[in-house]
Coordinates of N, CA, C and O in Angstrom, one line a residue:
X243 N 103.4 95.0 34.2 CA 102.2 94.6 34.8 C 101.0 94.8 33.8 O 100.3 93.9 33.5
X244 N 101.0 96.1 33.3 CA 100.0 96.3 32.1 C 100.0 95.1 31.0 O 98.9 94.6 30.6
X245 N 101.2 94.6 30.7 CA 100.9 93.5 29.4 C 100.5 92.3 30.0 O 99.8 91.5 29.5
X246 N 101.0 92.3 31.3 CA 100.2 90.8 32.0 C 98.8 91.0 31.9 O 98.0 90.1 31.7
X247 N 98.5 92.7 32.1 CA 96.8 92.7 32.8 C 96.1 92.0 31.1 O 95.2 91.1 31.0
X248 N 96.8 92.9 30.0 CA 96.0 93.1 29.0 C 96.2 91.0 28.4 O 95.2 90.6 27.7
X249 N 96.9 90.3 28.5 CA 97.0 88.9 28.2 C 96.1 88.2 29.4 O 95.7 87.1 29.3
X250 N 95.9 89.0 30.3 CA 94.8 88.3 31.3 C 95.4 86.9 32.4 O 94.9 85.8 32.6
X251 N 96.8 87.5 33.0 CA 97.4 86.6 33.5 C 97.8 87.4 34.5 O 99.0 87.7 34.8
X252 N 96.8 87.5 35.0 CA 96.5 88.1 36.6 C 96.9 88.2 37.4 O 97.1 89.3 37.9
X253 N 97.6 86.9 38.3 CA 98.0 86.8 38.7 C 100.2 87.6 38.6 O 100.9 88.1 39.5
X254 N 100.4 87.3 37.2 CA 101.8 87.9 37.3 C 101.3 89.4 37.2 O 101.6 90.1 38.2
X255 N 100.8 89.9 36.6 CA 99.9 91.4 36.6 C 99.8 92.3 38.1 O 100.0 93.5 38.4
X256 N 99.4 91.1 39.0 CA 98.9 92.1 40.4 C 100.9 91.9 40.6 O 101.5 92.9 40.8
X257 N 101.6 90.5 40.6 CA 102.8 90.9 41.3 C 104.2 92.1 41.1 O 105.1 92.7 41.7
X258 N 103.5 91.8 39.7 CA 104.5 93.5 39.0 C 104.1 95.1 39.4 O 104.9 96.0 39.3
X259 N 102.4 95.0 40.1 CA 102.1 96.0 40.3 C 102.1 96.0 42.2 O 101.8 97.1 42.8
X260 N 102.3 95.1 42.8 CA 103.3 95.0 44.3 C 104.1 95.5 44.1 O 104.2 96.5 44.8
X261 N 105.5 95.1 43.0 CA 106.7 95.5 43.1 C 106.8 97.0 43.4 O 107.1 97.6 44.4
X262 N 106.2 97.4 41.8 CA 105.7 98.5 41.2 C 105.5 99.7 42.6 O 106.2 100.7 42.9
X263 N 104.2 99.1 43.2 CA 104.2 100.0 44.7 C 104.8 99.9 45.7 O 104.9 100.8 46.5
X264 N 105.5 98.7 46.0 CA 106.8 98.8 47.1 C 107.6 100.3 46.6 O 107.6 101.4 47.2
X265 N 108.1 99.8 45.4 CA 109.1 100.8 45.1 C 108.6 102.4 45.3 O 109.2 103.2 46.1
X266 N 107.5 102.8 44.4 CA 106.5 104.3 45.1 C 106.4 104.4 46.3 O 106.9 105.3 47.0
X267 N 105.7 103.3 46.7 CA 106.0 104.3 48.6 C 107.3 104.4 49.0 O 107.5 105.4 49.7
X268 N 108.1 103.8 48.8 CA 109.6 103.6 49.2 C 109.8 105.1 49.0 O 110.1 105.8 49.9
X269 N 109.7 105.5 47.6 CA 110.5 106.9 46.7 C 109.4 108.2 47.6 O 109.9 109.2 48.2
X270 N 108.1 107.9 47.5 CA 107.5 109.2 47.6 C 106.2 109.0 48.6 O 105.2 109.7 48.8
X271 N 106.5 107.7 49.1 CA 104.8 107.8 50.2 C 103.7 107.8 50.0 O 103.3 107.8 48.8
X272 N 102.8 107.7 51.1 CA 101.5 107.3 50.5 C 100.6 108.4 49.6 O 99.9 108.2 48.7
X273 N 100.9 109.6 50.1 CA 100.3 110.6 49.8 C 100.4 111.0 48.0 O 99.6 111.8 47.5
X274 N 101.2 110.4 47.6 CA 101.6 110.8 46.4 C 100.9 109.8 45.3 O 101.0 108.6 45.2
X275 N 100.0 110.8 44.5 CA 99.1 110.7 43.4 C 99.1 109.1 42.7 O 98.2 108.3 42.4
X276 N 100.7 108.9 42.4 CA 101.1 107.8 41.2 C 100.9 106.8 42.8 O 99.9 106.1 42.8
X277 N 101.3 106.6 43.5 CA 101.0 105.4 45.1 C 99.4 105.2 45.2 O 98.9 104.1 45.5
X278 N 98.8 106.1 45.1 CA 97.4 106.0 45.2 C 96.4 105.5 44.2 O 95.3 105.0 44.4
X279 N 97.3 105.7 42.6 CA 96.7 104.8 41.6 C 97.2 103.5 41.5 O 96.7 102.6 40.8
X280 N 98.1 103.5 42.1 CA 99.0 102.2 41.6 C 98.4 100.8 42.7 O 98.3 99.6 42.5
X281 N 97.9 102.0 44.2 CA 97.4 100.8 45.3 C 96.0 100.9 45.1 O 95.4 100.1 45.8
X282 N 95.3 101.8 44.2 CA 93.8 101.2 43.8 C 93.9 100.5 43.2 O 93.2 99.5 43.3
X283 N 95.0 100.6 42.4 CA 94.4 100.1 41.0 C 94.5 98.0 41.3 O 94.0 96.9 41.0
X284 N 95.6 98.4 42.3 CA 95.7 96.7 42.6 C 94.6 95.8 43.4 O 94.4 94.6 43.6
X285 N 93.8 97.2 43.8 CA 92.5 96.5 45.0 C 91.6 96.2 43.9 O 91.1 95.1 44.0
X286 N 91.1 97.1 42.9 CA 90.8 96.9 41.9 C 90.5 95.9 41.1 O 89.4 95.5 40.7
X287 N 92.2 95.3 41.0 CA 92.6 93.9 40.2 C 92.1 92.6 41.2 O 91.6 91.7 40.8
X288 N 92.4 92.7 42.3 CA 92.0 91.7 43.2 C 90.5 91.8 43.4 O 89.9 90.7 43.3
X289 N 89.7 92.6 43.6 CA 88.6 92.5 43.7 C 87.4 92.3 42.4 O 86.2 92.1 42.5
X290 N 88.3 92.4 41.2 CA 87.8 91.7 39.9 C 87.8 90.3 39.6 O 87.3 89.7 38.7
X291 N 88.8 89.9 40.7 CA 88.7 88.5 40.8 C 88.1 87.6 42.4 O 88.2 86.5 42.9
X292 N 87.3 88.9 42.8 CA 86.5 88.0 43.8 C 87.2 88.1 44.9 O 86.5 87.6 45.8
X293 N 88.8 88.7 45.5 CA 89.6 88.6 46.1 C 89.1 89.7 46.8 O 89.3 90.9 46.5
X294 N 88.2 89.1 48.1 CA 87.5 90.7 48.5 C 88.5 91.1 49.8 O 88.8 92.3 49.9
X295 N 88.9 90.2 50.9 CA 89.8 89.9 51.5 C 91.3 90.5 50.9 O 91.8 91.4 51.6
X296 N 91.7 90.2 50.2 CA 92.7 91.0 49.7 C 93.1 92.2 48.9 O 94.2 92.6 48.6
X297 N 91.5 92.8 48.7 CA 91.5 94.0 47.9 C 91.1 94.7 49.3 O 91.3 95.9 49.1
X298 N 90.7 94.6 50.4 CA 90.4 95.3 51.6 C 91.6 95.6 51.9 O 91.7 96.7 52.3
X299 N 92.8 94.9 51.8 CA 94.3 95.7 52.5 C 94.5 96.8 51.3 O 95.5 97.6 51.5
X300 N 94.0 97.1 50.1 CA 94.4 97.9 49.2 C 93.4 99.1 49.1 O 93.9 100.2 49.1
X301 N 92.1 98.9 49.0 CA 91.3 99.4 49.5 C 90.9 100.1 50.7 O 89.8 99.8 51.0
X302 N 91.3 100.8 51.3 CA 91.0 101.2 53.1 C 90.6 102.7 52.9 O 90.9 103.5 52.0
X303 N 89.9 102.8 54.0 CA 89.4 104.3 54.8 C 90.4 105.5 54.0 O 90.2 106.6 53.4
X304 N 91.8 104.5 54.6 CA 92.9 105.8 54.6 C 93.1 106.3 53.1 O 93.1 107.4 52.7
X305 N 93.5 105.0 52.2 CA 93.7 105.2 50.5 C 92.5 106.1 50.3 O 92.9 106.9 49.5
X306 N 91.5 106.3 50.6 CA 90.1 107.2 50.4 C 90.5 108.6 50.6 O 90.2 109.7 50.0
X307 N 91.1 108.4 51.6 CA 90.6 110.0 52.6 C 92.6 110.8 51.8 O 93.1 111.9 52.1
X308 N 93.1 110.0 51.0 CA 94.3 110.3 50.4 C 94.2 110.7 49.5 O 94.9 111.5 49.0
X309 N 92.9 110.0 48.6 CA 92.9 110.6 47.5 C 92.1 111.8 47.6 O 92.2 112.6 46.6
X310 N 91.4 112.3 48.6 CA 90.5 113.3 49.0 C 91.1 114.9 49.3 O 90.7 116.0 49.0
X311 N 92.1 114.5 50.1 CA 93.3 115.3 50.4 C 94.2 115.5 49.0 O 94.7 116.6 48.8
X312 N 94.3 114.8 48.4 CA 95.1 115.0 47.0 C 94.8 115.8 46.3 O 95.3 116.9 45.9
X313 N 93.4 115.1 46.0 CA 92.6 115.7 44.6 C 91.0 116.4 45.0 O 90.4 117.3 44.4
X314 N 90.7 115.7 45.8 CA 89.4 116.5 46.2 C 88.2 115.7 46.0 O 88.0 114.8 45.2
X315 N 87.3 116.3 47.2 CA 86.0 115.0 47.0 C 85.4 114.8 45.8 O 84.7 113.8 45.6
X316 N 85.5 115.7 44.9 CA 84.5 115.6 43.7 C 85.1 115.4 42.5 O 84.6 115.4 41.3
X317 N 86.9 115.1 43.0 CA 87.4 114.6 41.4 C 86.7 113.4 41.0 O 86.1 112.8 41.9
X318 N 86.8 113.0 40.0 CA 86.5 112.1 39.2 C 87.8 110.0 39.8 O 87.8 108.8 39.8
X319 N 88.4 110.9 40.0 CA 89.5 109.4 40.7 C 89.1 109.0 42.0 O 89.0 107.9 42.4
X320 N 88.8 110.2 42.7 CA 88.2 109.9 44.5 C 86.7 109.3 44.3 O 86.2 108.5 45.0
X321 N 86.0 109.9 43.1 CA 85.0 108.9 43.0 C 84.8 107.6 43.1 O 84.2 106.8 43.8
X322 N 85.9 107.5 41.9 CA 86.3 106.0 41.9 C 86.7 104.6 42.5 O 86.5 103.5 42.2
X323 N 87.7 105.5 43.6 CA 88.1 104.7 44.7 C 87.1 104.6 45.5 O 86.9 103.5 45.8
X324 N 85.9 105.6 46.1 CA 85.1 105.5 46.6 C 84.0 104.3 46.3 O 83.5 103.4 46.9
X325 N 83.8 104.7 44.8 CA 82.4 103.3 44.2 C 83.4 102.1 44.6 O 82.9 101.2 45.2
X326 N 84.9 101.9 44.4 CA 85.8 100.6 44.5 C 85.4 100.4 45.6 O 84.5 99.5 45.4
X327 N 85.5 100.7 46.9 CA 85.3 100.7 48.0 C 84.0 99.9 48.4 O 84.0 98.8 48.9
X328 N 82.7 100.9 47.9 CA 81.8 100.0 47.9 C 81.2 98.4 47.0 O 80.2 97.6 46.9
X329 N 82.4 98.5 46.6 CA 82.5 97.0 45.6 C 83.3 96.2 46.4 O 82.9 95.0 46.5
X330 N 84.4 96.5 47.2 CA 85.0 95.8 48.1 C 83.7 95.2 49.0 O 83.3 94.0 49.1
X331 N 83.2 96.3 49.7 CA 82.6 96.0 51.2 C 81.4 95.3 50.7 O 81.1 94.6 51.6
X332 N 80.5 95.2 49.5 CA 79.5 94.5 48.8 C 79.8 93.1 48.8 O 79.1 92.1 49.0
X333 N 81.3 93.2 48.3 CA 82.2 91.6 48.2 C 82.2 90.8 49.8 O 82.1 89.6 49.8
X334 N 82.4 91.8 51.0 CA 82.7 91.4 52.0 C 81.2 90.9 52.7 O 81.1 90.0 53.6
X335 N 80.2 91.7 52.0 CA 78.8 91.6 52.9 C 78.8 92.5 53.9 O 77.9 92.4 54.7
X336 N 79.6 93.6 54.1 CA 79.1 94.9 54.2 C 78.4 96.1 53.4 O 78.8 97.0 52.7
X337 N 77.2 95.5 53.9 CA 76.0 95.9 52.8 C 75.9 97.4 53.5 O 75.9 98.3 52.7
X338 N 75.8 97.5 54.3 CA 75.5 99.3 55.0 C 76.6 99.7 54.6 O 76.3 100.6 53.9
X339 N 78.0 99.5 54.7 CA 79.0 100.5 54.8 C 79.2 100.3 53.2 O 80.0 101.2 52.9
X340 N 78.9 99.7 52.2 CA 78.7 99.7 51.0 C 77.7 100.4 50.4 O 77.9 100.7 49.2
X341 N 76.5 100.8 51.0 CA 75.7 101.5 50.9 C 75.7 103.0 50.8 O 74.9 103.8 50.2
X342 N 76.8 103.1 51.7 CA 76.9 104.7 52.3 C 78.6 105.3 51.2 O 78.9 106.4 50.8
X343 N 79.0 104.3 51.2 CA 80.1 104.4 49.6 C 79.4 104.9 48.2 O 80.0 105.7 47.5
X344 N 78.3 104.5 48.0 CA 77.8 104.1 46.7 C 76.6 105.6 46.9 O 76.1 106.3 46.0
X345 N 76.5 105.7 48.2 CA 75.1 106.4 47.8 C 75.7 108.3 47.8 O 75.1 109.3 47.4
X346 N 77.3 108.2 48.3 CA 77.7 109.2 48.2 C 78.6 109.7 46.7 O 78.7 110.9 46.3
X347 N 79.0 108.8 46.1 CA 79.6 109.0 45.1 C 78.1 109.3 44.2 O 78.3 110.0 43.2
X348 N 76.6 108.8 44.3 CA 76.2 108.9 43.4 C 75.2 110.7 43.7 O 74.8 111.3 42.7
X349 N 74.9 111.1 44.7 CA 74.6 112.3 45.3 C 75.7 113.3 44.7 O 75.5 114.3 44.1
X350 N 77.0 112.9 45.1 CA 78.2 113.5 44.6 C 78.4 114.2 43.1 O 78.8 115.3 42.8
X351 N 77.9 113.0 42.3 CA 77.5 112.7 40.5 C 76.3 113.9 40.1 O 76.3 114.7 39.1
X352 N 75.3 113.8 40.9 CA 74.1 114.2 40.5 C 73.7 115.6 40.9 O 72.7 116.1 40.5
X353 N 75.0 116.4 41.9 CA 75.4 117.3 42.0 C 76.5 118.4 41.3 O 76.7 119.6 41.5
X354 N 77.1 117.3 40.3 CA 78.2 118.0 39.5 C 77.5 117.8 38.0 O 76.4 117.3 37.7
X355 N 78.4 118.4 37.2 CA 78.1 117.8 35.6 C 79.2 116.7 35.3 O 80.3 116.6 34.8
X356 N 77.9 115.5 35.9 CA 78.9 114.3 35.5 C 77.4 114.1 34.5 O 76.3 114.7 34.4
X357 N 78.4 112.8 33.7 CA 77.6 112.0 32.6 C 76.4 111.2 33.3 O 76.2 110.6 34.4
X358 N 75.5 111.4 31.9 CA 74.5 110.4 33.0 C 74.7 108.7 32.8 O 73.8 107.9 33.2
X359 N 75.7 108.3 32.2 CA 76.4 107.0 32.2 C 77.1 107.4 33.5 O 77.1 106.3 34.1
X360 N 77.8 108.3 34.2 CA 78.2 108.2 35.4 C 77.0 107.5 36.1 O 76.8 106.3 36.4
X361 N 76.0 108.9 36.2 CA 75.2 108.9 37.1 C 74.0 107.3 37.4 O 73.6 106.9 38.5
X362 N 73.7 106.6 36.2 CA 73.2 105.6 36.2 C 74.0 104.6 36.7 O 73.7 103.9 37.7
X363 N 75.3 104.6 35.9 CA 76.2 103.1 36.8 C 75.8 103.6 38.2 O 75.3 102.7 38.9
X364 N 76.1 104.9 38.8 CA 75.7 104.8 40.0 C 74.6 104.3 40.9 O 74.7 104.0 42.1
X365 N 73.4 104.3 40.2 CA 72.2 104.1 40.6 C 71.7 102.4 40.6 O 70.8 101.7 41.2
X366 N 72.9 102.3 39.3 CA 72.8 100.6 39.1 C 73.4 100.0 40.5 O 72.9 99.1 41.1
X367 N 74.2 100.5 40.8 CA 75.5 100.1 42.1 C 74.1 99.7 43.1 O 73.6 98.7 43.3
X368 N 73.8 100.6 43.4 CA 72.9 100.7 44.6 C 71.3 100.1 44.3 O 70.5 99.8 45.1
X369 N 71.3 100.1 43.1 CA 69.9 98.7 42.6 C 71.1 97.0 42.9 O 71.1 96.5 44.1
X370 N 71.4 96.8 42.6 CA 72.4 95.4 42.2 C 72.8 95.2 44.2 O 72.7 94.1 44.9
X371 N 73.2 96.7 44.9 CA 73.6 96.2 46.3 C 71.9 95.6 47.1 O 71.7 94.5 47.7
X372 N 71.1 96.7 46.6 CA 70.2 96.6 47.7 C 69.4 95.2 47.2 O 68.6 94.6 48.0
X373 N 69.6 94.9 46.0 CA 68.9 93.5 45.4 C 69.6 92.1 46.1 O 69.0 91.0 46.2
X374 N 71.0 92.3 46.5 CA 71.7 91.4 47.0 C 71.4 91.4 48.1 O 71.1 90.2 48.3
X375 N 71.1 92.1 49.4 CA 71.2 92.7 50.4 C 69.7 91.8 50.9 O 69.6 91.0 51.8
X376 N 68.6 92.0 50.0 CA 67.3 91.4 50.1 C 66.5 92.6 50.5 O 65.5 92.2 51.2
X377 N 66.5 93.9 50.3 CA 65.9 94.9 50.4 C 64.9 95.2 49.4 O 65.0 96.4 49.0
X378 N 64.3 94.7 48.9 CA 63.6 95.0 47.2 C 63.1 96.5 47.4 O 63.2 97.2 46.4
X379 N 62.3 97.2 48.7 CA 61.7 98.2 48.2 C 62.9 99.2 48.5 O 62.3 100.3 48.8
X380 N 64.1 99.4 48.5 CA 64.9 100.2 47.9 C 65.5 99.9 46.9 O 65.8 100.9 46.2
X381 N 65.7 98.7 46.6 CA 66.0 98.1 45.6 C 65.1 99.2 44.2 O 65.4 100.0 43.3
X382 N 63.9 98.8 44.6 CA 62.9 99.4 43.8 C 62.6 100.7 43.8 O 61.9 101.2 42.9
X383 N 63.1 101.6 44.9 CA 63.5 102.9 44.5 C 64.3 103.6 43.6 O 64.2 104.6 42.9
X384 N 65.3 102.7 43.8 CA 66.8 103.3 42.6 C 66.3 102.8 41.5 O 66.8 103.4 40.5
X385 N 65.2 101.9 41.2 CA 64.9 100.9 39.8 C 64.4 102.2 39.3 O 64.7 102.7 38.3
X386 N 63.4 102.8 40.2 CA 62.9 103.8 39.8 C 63.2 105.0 39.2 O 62.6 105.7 38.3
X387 N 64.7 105.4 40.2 CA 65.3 106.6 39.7 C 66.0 106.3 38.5 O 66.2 107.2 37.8
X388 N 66.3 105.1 38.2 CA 67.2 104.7 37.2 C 66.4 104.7 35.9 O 67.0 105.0 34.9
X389 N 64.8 104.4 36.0 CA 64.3 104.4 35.1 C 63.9 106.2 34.1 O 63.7 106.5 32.9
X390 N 64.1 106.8 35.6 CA 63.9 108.3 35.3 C 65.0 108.4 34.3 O 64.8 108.6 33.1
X391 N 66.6 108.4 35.2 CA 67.7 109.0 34.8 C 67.5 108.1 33.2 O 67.9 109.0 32.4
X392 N 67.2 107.4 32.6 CA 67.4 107.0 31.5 C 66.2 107.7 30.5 O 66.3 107.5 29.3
X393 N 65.3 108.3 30.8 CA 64.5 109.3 29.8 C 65.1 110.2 29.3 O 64.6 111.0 28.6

């Protein structure tokens, strides 16, 4: 799947990494670390291509709350799936429940010693949702913080 992803032939890429996770949950369930990267990583791939509908069955509540239980709210991977999440639901036009994705991973960020390239992509997330959404003066809040976090 990796050499399809890296030749950019996407399509055979997400089906080797189907396979790929039939076989993990088969062996070891959802719960288990390598099933949880392997079914982000495919919501991921579909939702890089616009496929917001089909990165939502890869994407869910539950893959969230798995990686949470795994590794913990403030690892750096549960982040991830979380911001993914809110890239899914942004894709779908769930702008609130994308909102509440985005604005947690980035409170989450600004609470730890994350990078401030974390912490800005974060801020961008939630400038770029609320700019879509048609909210400009929160839009223009995060512009704000963003402009801070970059001094």
């Amino acid at each position: 799947g990796n050499i399809f992803l890296k030749l950019n032939r996407l399509e055979e890429a997400t089906q080797f990494y189907l396979e790929g996770l039939k076989i993990t949950r088969h062996l070891h369930g959802m719960k288990y670390i390598d099933t949880l990267k392997l079914t982000a990583n495919i919501g991921g791939l579909l939702c890089s291509q616009e496929k917001y509908d089909d990165a939502s069955e890869f994407v869910t509540s539950e893959v969230v709350e798995n990686f949470r239980s795994c590794l913990g709210n403030e690892h750096q991977l549960t982040l991830k799936v979380i911001e993914l999440m809110g890239d899914v639901l942004t894709g779908l036009g769930l702008y609130h429940e994308a909102s509440e994705s985005y604005t947690e991973v980035l409170r989450t960020r600004q609470r730890l010693p994350a990078s401030s390239e974390q912490i800005q992509s974060s801020i961008s997330n939630l400038v770029s949702l609320f700019d879509l959404w048609k909210k400009p003066e929160e839009a223009a809040r995060y512009r704000a913080l963003l402009a801070k976090e970059n001094r």
